[in-house]
C-alpha cells in the first residue's frame, strides 16, 4: 500500500527555491511552463462570487492531497483547485492509489489517503505555499488590501452520505477550512531564517467557503437534498452537486446528449 507522507512547509520552500535558483524549476516543473497570464487576455471567471484568474483546475483525486502537488497545479495555471474529497471513513485499508492508471484504469476509491486532520493541515500548508510562490514570482505588486492567494479558489469536496457529513469530525473540518487562522499562525511560526520575510504575508484565513458534493451512485435523491440543505443552511457554504447522469435513465440521458448538447 502506497503511503503519502506530508512534508513540512520549510522543507518544501527550501526545495522549491533551491531548485529554482539552480535549475530554473520548481518541483521538477521548468519555469517556462509556469503560467504567468497572457497580456491583454482576461481569462478570469466568477466562481460562487470569487474571482478565479482562469477557469482551469484539477478535479478531486489522490493527486490533489499533498501541498506540493497543489502548488504544481497552480504553477501550471490552475486557479480553481478542487481538493481531494474527504469523508468520515478516513482509515479504510484499500489498495493505493485509489485510482491506478497504467494501461488500464481502476478506481477502488472509498476513502482519502490522508486522515481528516492531515488533510486540513496539508490544504492550509498548500494555500500558504501557493501564496508564497505567488509573492515570490509575481512581476507586479498586488493591489493594496488583497491577499496573497487572490484570484485562486480552493474548492472543498466532501462525501458521501448525510450521516458522515453531519458528523462532528467532518463538520469541524469544514469549519476549520472556513477559518484556518489557528493553523496559519502555527505555520507562520515555522517561517524562520531565510523564510522569515514571508511570515507577514496576508494569508487568507478563509481557505474555502465552497463545496463540490460527491455522492456514490446509490445515494437517494432525498439524502442528496438533505446534505445540500445542511451545507447551505448550517455550514454556510456554496454548493455544487456532482451527479452521475446515468441515474436519470436512458431516455433523459439520450435527450440531454443528443437534443440539448448536440452529440450524435
Coordinates of N, CA and C in Angstrom, one line a residue, residues 6-10 12-13 67 117-129 132 180-192 195-196 198-200 203 207:
X6 N 3.3 13.7 4.3 CA 3.3 15.2 4.3 C 4.7 15.7 4.6
X7 N 5.2 16.7 3.9 CA 6.5 17.3 4.1 C 6.3 18.7 4.8
X8 N 7.1 19.0 5.8 CA 7.0 20.3 6.5 C 7.1 21.5 5.5
X9 N 6.4 22.6 5.8 CA 6.4 23.7 4.9 C 7.9 24.3 4.7
X10 N 8.7 24.5 5.7 CA 10.0 25.0 5.4 C 10.9 24.1 4.5
X12 N 9.6 22.2 2.0 CA 9.1 22.4 0.7 C 9.6 23.7 0.1
X13 N 9.6 24.8 0.9 CA 10.1 26.0 0.4 C 11.6 26.0 0.1
X67 N 0.6 19.1 -0.5 CA 0.8 20.5 -0.7 C 1.6 20.8 -2.0
X117 N -7.6 15.2 9.7 CA -6.7 16.2 10.3 C -5.5 16.4 9.5
X118 N -5.0 15.4 8.9 CA -3.8 15.6 8.0 C -4.2 16.4 6.7
X119 N -5.4 16.1 6.2 CA -5.9 16.8 5.0 C -6.0 18.3 5.3
X120 N -6.6 18.6 6.5 CA -6.7 20.0 6.8 C -5.4 20.7 6.9
X121 N -4.4 20.1 7.5 CA -3.1 20.7 7.6 C -2.4 20.8 6.2
X122 N -2.6 19.8 5.4 CA -2.0 19.9 4.1 C -2.6 21.0 3.2
X123 N -3.9 21.2 3.3 CA -4.6 22.2 2.5 C -4.2 23.6 3.0
X124 N -4.1 23.8 4.3 CA -3.6 25.1 4.8 C -2.2 25.3 4.4
X125 N -1.4 24.3 4.5 CA 0.0 24.4 4.1 C 0.1 24.7 2.6
X126 N -0.7 24.1 1.8 CA -0.7 24.3 0.3 C -1.1 25.7 0.0
X127 N -2.1 26.3 0.7 CA -2.5 27.6 0.4 C -1.4 28.6 0.8
X128 N -0.7 28.4 1.8 CA 0.4 29.2 2.2 C 1.6 29.1 1.2
X129 N 1.9 27.9 0.8 CA 2.9 27.6 -0.2 C 2.6 28.3 -1.5
X132 N 3.1 32.1 -1.0 CA 4.5 32.5 -1.0 C 5.1 32.5 -2.4
X180 N -9.2 29.1 9.1 CA -7.9 28.4 9.3 C -6.9 29.2 10.1
X181 N -7.4 30.3 10.8 CA -6.4 31.2 11.4 C -5.5 30.5 12.4
X182 N -6.0 29.5 13.3 CA -5.0 28.9 14.2 C -3.9 28.1 13.5
X183 N -4.2 27.4 12.5 CA -3.2 26.7 11.8 C -2.3 27.6 11.0
X184 N -2.8 28.6 10.4 CA -1.9 29.6 9.7 C -0.9 30.2 10.7
X185 N -1.4 30.5 11.9 CA -0.4 31.1 12.8 C 0.6 30.1 13.2
X186 N 0.2 28.8 13.3 CA 1.2 27.8 13.6 C 2.3 27.7 12.5
X187 N 1.8 27.7 11.3 CA 2.8 27.5 10.2 C 3.6 28.8 10.0
X188 N 3.0 30.0 10.4 CA 3.8 31.2 10.3 C 5.0 31.1 11.2
X189 N 4.8 30.5 12.4 CA 5.9 30.4 13.3 C 7.1 29.6 12.8
X190 N 6.8 28.7 11.8 CA 7.8 27.9 11.2 C 8.7 28.6 10.2
X191 N 8.2 29.8 9.8 CA 8.9 30.5 8.7 C 10.0 31.4 9.4
X192 N 11.1 30.8 9.5 CA 12.2 31.4 10.2 C 13.4 31.5 9.2
X195 N 13.3 32.3 5.4 CA 11.8 32.4 5.0 C 11.1 33.4 5.9
X196 N 11.7 34.0 6.8 CA 11.0 34.9 7.7 C 10.4 36.1 7.0
X198 N 8.5 36.0 4.6 CA 7.2 35.7 4.2 C 6.2 35.5 5.3
X199 N 6.7 35.7 6.5 CA 5.9 35.4 7.7 C 4.7 36.3 7.8
X200 N 4.8 37.6 7.4 CA 3.7 38.5 7.5 C 2.9 38.7 6.2
X203 N -2.0 36.0 4.3 CA -2.6 34.7 4.0 C -4.1 34.8 4.4
X207 N -10.0 29.6 3.9 CA -9.4 28.9 2.8 C -10.5 28.6 1.7

